[in-house]
Coordinates of C-alpha atoms in Angstrom, one line a residue:
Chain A
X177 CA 42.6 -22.8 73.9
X178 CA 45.9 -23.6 75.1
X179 CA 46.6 -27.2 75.6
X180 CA 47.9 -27.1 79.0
X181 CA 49.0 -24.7 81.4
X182 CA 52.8 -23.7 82.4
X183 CA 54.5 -22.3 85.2
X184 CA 54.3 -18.8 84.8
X185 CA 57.4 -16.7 85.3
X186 CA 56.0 -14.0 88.7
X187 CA 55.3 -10.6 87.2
X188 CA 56.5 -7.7 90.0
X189 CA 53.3 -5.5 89.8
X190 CA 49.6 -5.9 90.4
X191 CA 47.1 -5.8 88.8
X192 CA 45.6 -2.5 87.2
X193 CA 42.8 -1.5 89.8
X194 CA 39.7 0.4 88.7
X195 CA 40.2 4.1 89.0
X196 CA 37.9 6.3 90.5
X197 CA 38.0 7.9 86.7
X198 CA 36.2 5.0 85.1
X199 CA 32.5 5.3 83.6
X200 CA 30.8 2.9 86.4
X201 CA 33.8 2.4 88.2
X202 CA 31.7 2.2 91.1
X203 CA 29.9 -1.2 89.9
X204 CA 33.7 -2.6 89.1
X205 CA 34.8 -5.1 91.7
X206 CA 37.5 -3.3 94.2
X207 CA 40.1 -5.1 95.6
X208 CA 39.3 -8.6 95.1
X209 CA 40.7 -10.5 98.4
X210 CA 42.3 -12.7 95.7
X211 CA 44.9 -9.7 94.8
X212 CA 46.1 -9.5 98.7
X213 CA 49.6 -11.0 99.2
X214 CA 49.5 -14.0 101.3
X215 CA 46.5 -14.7 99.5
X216 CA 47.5 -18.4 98.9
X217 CA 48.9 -18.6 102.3
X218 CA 52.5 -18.2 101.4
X219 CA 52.7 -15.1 99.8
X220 CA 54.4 -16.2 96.5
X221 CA 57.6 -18.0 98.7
X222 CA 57.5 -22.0 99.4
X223 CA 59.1 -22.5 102.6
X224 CA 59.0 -26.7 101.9
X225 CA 61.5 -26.2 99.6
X226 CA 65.0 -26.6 100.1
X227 CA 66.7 -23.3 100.2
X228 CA 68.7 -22.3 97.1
X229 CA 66.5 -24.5 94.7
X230 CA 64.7 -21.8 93.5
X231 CA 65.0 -18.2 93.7
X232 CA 62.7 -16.5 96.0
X233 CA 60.0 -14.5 93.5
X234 CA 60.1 -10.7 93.6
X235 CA 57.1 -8.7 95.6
X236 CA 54.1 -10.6 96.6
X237 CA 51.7 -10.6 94.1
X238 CA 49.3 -12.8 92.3
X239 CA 51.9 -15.3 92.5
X240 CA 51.3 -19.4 91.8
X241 CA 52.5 -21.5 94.2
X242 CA 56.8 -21.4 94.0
X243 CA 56.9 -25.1 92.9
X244 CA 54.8 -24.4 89.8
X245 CA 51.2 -25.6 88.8
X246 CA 50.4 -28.6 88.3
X247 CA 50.5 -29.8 84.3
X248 CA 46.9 -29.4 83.0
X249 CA 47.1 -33.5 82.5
X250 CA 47.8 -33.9 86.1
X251 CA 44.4 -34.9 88.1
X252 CA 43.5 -31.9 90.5
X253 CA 42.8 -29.0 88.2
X254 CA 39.9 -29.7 86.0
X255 CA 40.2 -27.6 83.1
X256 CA 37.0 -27.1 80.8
X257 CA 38.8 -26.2 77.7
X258 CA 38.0 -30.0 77.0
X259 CA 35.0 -28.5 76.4
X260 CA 32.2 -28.1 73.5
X261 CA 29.7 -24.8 73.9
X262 CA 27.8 -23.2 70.8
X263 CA 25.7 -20.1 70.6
X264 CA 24.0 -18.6 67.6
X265 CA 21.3 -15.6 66.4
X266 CA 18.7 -16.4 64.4
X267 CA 15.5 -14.7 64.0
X268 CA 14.0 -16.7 67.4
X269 CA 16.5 -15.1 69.2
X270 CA 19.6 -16.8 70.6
X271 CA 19.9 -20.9 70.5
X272 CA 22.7 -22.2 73.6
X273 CA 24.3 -25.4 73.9
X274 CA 26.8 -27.0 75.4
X275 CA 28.3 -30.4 76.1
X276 CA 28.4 -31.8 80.1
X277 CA 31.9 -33.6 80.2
X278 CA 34.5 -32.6 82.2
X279 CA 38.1 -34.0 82.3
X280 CA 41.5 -33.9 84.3
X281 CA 43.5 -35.4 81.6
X282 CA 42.4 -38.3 80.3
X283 CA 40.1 -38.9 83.1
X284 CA 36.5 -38.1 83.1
X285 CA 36.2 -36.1 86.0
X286 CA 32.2 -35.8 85.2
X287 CA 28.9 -36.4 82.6
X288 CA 27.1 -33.7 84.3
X289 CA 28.5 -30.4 84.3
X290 CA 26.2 -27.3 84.0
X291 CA 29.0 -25.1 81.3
X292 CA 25.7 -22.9 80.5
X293 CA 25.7 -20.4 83.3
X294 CA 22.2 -18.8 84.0
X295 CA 23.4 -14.8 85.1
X296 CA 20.0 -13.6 85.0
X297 CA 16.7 -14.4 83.7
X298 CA 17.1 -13.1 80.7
X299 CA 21.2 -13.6 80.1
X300 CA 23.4 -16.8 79.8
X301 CA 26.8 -17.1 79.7
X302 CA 28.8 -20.1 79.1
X303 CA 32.2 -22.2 80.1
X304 CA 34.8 -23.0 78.5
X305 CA 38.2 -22.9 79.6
X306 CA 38.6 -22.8 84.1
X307 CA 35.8 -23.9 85.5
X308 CA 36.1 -21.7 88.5
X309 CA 37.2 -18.5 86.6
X310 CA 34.1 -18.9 84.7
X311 CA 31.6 -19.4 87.1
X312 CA 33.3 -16.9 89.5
X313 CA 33.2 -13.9 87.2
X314 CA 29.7 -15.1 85.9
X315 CA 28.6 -14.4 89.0
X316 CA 30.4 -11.3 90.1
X317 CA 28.8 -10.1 86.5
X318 CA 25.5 -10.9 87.6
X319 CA 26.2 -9.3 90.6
X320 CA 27.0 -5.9 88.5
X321 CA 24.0 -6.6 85.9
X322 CA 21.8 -6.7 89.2
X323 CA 23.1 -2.8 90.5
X324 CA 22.7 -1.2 86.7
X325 CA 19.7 -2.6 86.9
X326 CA 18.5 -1.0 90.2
X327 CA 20.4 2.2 89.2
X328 CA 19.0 2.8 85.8
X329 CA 16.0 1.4 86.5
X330 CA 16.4 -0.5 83.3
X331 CA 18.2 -4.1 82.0
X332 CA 21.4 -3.9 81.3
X333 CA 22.5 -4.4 77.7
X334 CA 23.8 -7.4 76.3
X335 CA 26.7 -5.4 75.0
X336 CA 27.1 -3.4 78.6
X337 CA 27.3 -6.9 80.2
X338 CA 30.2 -8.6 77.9
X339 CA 32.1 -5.3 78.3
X340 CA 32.0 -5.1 82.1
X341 CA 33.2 -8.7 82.2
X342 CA 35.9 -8.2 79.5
X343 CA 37.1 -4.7 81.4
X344 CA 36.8 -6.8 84.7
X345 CA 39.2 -10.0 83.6
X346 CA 41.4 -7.7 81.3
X347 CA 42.8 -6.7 84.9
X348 CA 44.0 -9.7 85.5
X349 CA 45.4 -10.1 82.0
X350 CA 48.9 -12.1 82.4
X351 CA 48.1 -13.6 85.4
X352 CA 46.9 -17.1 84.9
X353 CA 43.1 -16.9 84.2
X354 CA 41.5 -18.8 81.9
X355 CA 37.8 -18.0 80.4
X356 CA 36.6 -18.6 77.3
X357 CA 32.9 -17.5 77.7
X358 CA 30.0 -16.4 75.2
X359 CA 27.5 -13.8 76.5
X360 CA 23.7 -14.0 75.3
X361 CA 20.7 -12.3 75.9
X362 CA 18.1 -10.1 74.1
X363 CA 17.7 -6.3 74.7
X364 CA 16.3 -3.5 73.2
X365 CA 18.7 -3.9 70.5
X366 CA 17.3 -7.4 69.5
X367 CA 19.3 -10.4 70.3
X368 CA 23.0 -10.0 71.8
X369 CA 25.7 -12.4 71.2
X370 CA 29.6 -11.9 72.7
X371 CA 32.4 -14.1 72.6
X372 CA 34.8 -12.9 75.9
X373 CA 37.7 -14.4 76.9
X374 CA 40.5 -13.9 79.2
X375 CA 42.8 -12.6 76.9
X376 CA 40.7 -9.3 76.6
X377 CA 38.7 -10.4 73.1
X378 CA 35.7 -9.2 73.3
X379 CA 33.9 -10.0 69.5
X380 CA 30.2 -9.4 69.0
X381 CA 28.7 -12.1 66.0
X382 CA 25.9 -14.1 64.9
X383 CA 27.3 -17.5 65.4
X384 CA 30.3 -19.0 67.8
X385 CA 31.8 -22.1 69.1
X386 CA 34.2 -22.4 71.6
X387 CA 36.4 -25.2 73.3
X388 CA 38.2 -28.6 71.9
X389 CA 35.3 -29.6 70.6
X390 CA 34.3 -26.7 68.1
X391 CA 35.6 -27.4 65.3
X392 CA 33.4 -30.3 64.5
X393 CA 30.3 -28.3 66.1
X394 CA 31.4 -25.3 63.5
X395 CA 31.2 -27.7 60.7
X396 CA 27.6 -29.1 61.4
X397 CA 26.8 -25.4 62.5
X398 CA 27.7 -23.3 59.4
X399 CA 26.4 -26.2 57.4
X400 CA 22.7 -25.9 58.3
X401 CA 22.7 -22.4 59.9
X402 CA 19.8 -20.2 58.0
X403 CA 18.7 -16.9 60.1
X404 CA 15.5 -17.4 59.0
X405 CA 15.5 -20.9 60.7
X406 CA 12.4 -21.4 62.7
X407 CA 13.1 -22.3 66.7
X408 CA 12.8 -26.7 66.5
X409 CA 15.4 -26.5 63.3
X410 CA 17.6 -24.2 65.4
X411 CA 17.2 -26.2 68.7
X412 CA 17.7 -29.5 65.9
X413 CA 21.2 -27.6 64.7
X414 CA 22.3 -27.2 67.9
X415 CA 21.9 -30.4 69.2
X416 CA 23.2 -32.1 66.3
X417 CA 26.3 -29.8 66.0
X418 CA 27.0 -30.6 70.0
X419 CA 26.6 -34.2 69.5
X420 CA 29.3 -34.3 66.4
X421 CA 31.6 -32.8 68.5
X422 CA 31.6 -35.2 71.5
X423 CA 31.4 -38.2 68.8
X424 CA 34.8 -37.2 67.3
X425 CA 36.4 -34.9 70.2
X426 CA 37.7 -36.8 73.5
X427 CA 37.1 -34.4 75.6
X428 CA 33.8 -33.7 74.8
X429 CA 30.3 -35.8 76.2
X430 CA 28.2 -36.5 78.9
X431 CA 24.8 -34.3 77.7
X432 CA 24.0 -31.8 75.6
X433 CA 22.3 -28.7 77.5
X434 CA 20.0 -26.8 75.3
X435 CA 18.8 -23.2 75.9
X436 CA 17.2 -20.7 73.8
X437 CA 16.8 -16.6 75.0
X438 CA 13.4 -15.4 73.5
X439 CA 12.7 -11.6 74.1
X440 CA 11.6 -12.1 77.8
X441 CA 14.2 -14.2 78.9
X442 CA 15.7 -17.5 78.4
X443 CA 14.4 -21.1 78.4
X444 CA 15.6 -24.3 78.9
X445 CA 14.7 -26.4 75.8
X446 CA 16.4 -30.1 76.5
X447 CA 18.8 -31.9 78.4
X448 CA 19.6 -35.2 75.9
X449 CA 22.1 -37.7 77.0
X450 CA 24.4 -38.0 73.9
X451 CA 24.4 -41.7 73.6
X452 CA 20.6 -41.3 72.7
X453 CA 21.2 -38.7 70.4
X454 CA 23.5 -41.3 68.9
X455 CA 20.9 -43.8 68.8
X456 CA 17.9 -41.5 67.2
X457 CA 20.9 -39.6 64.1
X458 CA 21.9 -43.1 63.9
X459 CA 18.5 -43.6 60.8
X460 CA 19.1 -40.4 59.6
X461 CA 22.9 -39.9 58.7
X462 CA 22.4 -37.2 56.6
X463 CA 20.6 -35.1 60.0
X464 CA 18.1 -33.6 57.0
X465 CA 15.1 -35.9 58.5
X466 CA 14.9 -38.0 54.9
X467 CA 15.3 -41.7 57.1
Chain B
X863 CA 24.3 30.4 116.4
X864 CA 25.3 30.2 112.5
X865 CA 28.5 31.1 113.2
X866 CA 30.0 28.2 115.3
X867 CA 28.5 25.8 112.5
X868 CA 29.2 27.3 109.1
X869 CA 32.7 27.1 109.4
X870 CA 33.1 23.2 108.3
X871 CA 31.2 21.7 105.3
X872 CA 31.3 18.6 107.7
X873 CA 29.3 20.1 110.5
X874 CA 25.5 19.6 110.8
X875 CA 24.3 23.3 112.8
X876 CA 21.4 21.4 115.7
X877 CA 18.8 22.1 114.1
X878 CA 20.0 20.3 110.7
X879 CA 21.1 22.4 108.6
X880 CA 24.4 22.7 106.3
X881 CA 25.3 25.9 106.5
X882 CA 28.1 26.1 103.6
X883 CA 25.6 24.4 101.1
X884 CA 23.0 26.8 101.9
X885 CA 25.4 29.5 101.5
X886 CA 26.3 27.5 98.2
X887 CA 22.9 28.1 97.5
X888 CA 23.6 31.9 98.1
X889 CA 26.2 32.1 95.6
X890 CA 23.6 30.6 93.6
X891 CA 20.9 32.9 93.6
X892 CA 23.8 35.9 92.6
X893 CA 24.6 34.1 89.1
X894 CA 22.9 35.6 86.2
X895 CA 19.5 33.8 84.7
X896 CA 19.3 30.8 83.2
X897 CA 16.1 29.8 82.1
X898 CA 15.1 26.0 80.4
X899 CA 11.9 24.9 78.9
X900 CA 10.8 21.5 77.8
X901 CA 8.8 20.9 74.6
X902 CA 7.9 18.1 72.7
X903 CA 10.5 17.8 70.0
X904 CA 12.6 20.6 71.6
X905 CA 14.5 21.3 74.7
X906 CA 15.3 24.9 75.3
X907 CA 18.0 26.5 77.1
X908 CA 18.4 30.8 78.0
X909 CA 20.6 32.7 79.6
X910 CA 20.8 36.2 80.7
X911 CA 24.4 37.7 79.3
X912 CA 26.1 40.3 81.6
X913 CA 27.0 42.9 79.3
X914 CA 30.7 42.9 79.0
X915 CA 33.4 45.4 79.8
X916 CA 34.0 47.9 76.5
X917 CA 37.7 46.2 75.8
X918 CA 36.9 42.7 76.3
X919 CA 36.0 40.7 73.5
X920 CA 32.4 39.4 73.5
X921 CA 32.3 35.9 73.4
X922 CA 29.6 34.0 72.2
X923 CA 28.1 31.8 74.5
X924 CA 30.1 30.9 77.8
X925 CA 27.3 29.5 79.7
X926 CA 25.6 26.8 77.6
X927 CA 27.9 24.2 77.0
X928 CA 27.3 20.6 75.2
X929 CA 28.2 17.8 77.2
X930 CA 28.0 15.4 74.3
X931 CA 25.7 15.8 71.1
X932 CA 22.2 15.1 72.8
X933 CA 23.2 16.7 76.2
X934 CA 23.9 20.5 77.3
X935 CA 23.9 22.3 80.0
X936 CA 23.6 26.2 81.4
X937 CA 24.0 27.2 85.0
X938 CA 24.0 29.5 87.7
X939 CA 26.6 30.5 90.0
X940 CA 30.6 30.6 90.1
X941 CA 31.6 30.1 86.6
X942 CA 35.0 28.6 87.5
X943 CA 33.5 25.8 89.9
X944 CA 30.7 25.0 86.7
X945 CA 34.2 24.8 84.3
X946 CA 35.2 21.7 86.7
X947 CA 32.0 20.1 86.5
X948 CA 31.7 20.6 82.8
X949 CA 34.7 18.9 82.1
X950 CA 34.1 16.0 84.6
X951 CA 30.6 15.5 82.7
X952 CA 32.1 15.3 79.4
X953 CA 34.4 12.8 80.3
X954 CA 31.9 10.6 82.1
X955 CA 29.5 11.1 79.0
X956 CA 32.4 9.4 76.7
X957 CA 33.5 7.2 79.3
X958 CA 30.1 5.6 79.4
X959 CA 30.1 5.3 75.7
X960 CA 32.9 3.1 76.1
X961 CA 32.0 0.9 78.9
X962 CA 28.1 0.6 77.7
X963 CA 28.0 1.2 74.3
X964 CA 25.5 3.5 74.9
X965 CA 25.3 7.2 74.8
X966 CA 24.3 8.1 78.2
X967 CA 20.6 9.3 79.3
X968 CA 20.1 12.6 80.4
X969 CA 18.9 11.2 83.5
X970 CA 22.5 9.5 84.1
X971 CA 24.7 12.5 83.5
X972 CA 22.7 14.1 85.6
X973 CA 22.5 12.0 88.6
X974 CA 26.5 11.6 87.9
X975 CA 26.6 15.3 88.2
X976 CA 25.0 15.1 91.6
X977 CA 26.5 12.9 92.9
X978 CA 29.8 14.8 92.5
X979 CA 28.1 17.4 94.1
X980 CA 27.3 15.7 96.8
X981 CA 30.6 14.5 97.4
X982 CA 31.7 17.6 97.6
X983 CA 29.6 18.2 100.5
X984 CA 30.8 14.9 102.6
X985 CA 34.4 15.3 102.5
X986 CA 36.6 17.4 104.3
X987 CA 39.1 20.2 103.2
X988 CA 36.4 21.2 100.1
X989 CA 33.5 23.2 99.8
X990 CA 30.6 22.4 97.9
X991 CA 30.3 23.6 94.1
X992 CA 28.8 27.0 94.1
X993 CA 26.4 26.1 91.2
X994 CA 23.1 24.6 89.8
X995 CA 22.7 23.6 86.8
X996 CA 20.2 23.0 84.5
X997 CA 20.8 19.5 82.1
X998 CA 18.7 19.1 78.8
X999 CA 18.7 16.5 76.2
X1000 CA 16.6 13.9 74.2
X1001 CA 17.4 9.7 75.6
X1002 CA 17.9 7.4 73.4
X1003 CA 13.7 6.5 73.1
X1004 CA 13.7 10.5 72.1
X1005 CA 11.9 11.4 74.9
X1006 CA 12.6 15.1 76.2
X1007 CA 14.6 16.0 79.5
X1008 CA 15.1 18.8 81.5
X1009 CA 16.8 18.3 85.5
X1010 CA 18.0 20.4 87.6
X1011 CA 20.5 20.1 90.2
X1012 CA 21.7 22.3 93.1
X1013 CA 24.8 22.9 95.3
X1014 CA 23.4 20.1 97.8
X1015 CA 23.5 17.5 95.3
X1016 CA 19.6 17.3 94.8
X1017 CA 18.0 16.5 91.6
X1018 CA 15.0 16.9 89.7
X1019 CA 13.0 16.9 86.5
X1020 CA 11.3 19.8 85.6
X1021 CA 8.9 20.6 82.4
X1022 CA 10.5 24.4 82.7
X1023 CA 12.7 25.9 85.2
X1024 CA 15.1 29.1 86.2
X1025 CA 17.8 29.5 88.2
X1026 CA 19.7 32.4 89.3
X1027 CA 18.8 36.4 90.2
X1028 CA 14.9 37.0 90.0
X1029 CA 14.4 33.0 89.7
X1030 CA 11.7 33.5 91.7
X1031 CA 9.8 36.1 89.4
X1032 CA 10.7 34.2 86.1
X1033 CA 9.2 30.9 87.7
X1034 CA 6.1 32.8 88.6
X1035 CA 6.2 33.9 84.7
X1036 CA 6.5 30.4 84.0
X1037 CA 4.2 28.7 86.1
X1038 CA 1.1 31.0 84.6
X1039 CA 2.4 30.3 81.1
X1040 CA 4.0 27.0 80.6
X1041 CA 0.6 25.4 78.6
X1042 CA 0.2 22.8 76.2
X1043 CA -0.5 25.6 73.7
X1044 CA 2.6 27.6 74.6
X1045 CA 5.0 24.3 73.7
X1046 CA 3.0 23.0 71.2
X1047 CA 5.5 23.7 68.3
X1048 CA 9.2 24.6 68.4
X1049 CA 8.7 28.0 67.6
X1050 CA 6.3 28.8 70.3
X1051 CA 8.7 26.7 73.1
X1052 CA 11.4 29.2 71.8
X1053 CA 9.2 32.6 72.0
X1054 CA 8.4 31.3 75.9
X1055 CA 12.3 30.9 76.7
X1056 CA 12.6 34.8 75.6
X1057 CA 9.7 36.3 77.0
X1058 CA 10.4 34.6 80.4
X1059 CA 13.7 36.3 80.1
X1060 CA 12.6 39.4 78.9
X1061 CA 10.6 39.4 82.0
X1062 CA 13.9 40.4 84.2
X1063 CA 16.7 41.1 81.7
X1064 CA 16.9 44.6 81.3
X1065 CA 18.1 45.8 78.1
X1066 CA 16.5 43.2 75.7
X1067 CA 17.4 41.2 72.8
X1068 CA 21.2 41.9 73.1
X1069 CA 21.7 40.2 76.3
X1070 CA 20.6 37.0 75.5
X1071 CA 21.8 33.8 75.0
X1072 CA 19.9 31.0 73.5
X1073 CA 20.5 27.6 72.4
X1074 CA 18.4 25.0 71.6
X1075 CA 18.4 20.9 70.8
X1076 CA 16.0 19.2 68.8
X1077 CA 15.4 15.4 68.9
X1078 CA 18.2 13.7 66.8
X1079 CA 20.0 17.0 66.1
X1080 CA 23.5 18.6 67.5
X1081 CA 22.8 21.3 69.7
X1082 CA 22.1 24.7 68.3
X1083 CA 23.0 28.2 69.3
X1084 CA 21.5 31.0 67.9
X1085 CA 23.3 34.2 66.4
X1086 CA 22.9 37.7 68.3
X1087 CA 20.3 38.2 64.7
X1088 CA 18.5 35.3 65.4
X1089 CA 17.5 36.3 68.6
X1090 CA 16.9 39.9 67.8
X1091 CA 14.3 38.6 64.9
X1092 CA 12.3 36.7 67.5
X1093 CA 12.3 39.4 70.0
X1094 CA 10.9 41.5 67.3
X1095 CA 8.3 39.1 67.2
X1096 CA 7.3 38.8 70.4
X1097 CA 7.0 42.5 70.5
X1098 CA 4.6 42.6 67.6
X1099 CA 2.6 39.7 68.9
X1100 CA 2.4 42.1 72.5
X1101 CA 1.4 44.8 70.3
X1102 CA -1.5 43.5 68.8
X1103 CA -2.9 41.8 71.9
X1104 CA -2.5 45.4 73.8
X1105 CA -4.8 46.6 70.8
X1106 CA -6.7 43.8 70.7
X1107 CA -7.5 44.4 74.6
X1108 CA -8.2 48.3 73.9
X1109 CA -10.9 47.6 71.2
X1110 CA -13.0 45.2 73.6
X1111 CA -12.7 47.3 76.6

């Protein structure tokens, strides 16, 4: 994830709508009001500024404000890339967790973020990276999950699902949004696990971590990760992969959030305050269970 | 009264009805036979073939198409306006591959196809397609399909069905014969398709067109030999019951 955010040079066009042309094109979002000039209220020109400072920005379009955003440091936009989420197969289906910390530079804005979004009973997706871009196109995804579902008369595929949100961000591709999200659920193709982001990746995989904080969860993670695990080893990998990450990242802390998707939909395993978590690994260093 | 309302697509006559879709329908019922039967490991699709002019080279088959490797399609009607549809189906077909990563269900091709249709009869400047089509293919689960659509944008599913001049007969044909003995293998679902067509094309074997798709397999068209074999057949098989008949009256 980038480590902070800078002013963007305004692009003249907007963004690529979806055509008529476009398998399902009718459950892709039309014109998002966000994508009308004047949008922001000033329709990419600051009339504050003194006249000549800056030159006025070509056509109106998804512009940021003229006299640039805001540093990601700065307090005001709290940024989740300070973040920790994990998400794994194994043959239970697909373990979830994520950290609950939330910062605007070295302040810590909150303990108690939700960063596992619940789409629909049976998918999950999670947040790294803007909070509102995340749980914005989470839920105009569910939104689209809900109509295939009435259409087809049958759940969406986990694969269907990441691709409709890639297709739907990769619009906005170059113009400021910031999603780093994993997409999970179990369909008739077993368990489904997608890393999306804003960029327009879109990789399917058994295990991921994303956010400041994965590194160290990717460490504890590969290190125990069997497929044959059964579900309280997985759940026991998961939190203790979470928890190294908020002990050595910053940015990372508050709770872990645990959730596993079994064929018929997901659960919610555990919410455990990290400081406990500290407290219990704290006799057992090694986190095999020998103390 | 039909004439002040049959001018417009856009115009509902008082009494409800569309007039350029039911003469849609018209153009229909002038297209040469299809006929498609439903099995249980085997979709079947026949057309009747006009016999073509002495200096114009016989193609094979013009009116079963593949829409992707588990779908096809025959039809009824203005050949051109099925040409438009054809093409828009095929690109949907691969278009959903992309965006679901799925190939698509004969049930959504279909209501995609109807749904052009329909368009076609709620927008101005355009008339509606002059054809019906008839969609087979296997889903993903390998279950068989056979729909139906029509000019208004209407869809169905269908164990066996016919469209186009003397439907009406062949469906009679159908409905008395169409039973769980007559599908209960491949061979027998073919022999059905032919002699349902045999029932209104006149001269035979050589003016049919059949194709068929079996579960997990490309679709199939068979050769002008092919066909004549299993007419042959099905004369024999007439043969002997005519006998059979005469020795117990």
């Amino acid at each position: 994830m980038a480590a902070g955010l800078t002013y963007r040079a305004v692009r003249g066009h907007a963004p690529i709508l979806p055509s008529p042309k476009m398998a399902l094109a009718s459950l892709l979002p039309p014109e998002l009001p966000v994508n009308r000039p004047g949008f922001f209220g000033l329709a990419g020109r600051c009339e504050l500024q003194a006249p000549g400072l800056r030159p006025a920005p070509g056509p109106p379009a998804l512009a940021p404000p003229a006299w640039g955003l805001p540093a990601a440091g700065d307090a005001g936009i709290e940024l989740l890339h300070g973040t920790t989420t994990l998400a794994f197969k194994f043959q239970g289906g697909v373990v979830v967790a994520a950290d609950s910390r939330a910062t605007a530079g070295s302040y810590v804005a909150s303990q108690t973020v939700q960063k596992v979004i619940e789409i629909n009973p049976y998918l999950l997706g999670t947040m790294a990276g803007g909070a509102a871009d995340c749980s914005f196109w989470e839920r105009l995804l569910a939104r689209q999950c809900r109509i295939y579902q009435l259409r087809n008369k049958e759940r969406i595929s986990v694969a269907a699902a990441s691709k409709l949100l890639a297709n739907m961000v990769y619009q906005y591709k170059g113009l400021g949004l910031h999603m780093g999200t994993m997409i999970c659920g179990w369909d008739k193709r077993g368990p489904g696990l997608y890393y999306v982001d804003s960029e327009g990746n879109r990789l399917s995989g058994t295990a991921f971590s994303v956010g400041s904080g994965s590194v160290y969860a990717y460490g504890v993670l590969d290190r125990g990760y069997a497929p044959a695990m059964p579900a309280e080893e997985a759940y026991d990998l998961a939190r203790r992969a979470i928890y190294q990450a908020t002990y050595r990242d910053a940015y990372s802390g508050g709770q872990v959030n645990l959730y596993h998707v079994q064929r018929d939909g997901w659960v919610r395993v555990s919410t455990d305050d990290v400081a406990q978590l500290h407290a219990q690994y704290r006799g057992d260093p090694q986190g095999d269970g020998a103390a | 009264m039909a004439a002040r309302y049959d001018r417009a697509i856009t115009v509902f006559s008082p009494d409800g009805h569309l007039f350029q879709v039911e003469y849609a329908q018209e153009a229909v019922k002038k297209g040469s036979t299809a006929v498609g039967i439903r099995g249980l490991d085997i979709v079947v699709l026949g057309v009747e073939r006009k016999s073509v002019a002495k200096l114009q080279e016989e193609r094979t088959v013009r009116k079963i198409c593949a829409l992707d490797d588990h779908v096809c399609m025959a039809f009824a009607g203005l050949t051109a306006d099925a040409r438009i549809i054809i093409n828009r189906a095929r690109v949907e077909c691969q278009s959903h591959k992309l965006t679901v990563e799925d190939p698509v269900t004969v049930e959504y091709i279909t209501r995609y196809i109807a749904s052009l249709k329909q368009r076609y009869t709620q927008s101005n400047g355009r008339r509606p397609f002059g054809i019906s089509a008839l969609i087979v293919g296997f889903d993903d689960d390998g279950s068989p399909r056979l729909y139906q659509t029509d000019p208004s944008g209407t869809y169905h599913s269908w164990k066996a069905n016919v469209i186009g001049r003397n439907a009406k007969t062949v469906r009679e044909f159908l409905e008395k014969n169409y039973t769980e003995e007559a599908i209960a293998t491949d061979k027998e679902a073919i022999k059905l398709a032919i002699r349902a067509l045999l029932e209104v094309v006149q001269s035979g074997g050589k003016n049919i067109e059949l194709a068929i798709i079996r579960r997990n397999q490309p679709l199939q068209i068979f050769s002008a030999k092919d066909i004549e074999s299993q007419v042959a057949e099905i004369e024999k098989e007439k043969e002997e019951s005519e006998k059979k008949k005469k020795k117990s009256i």
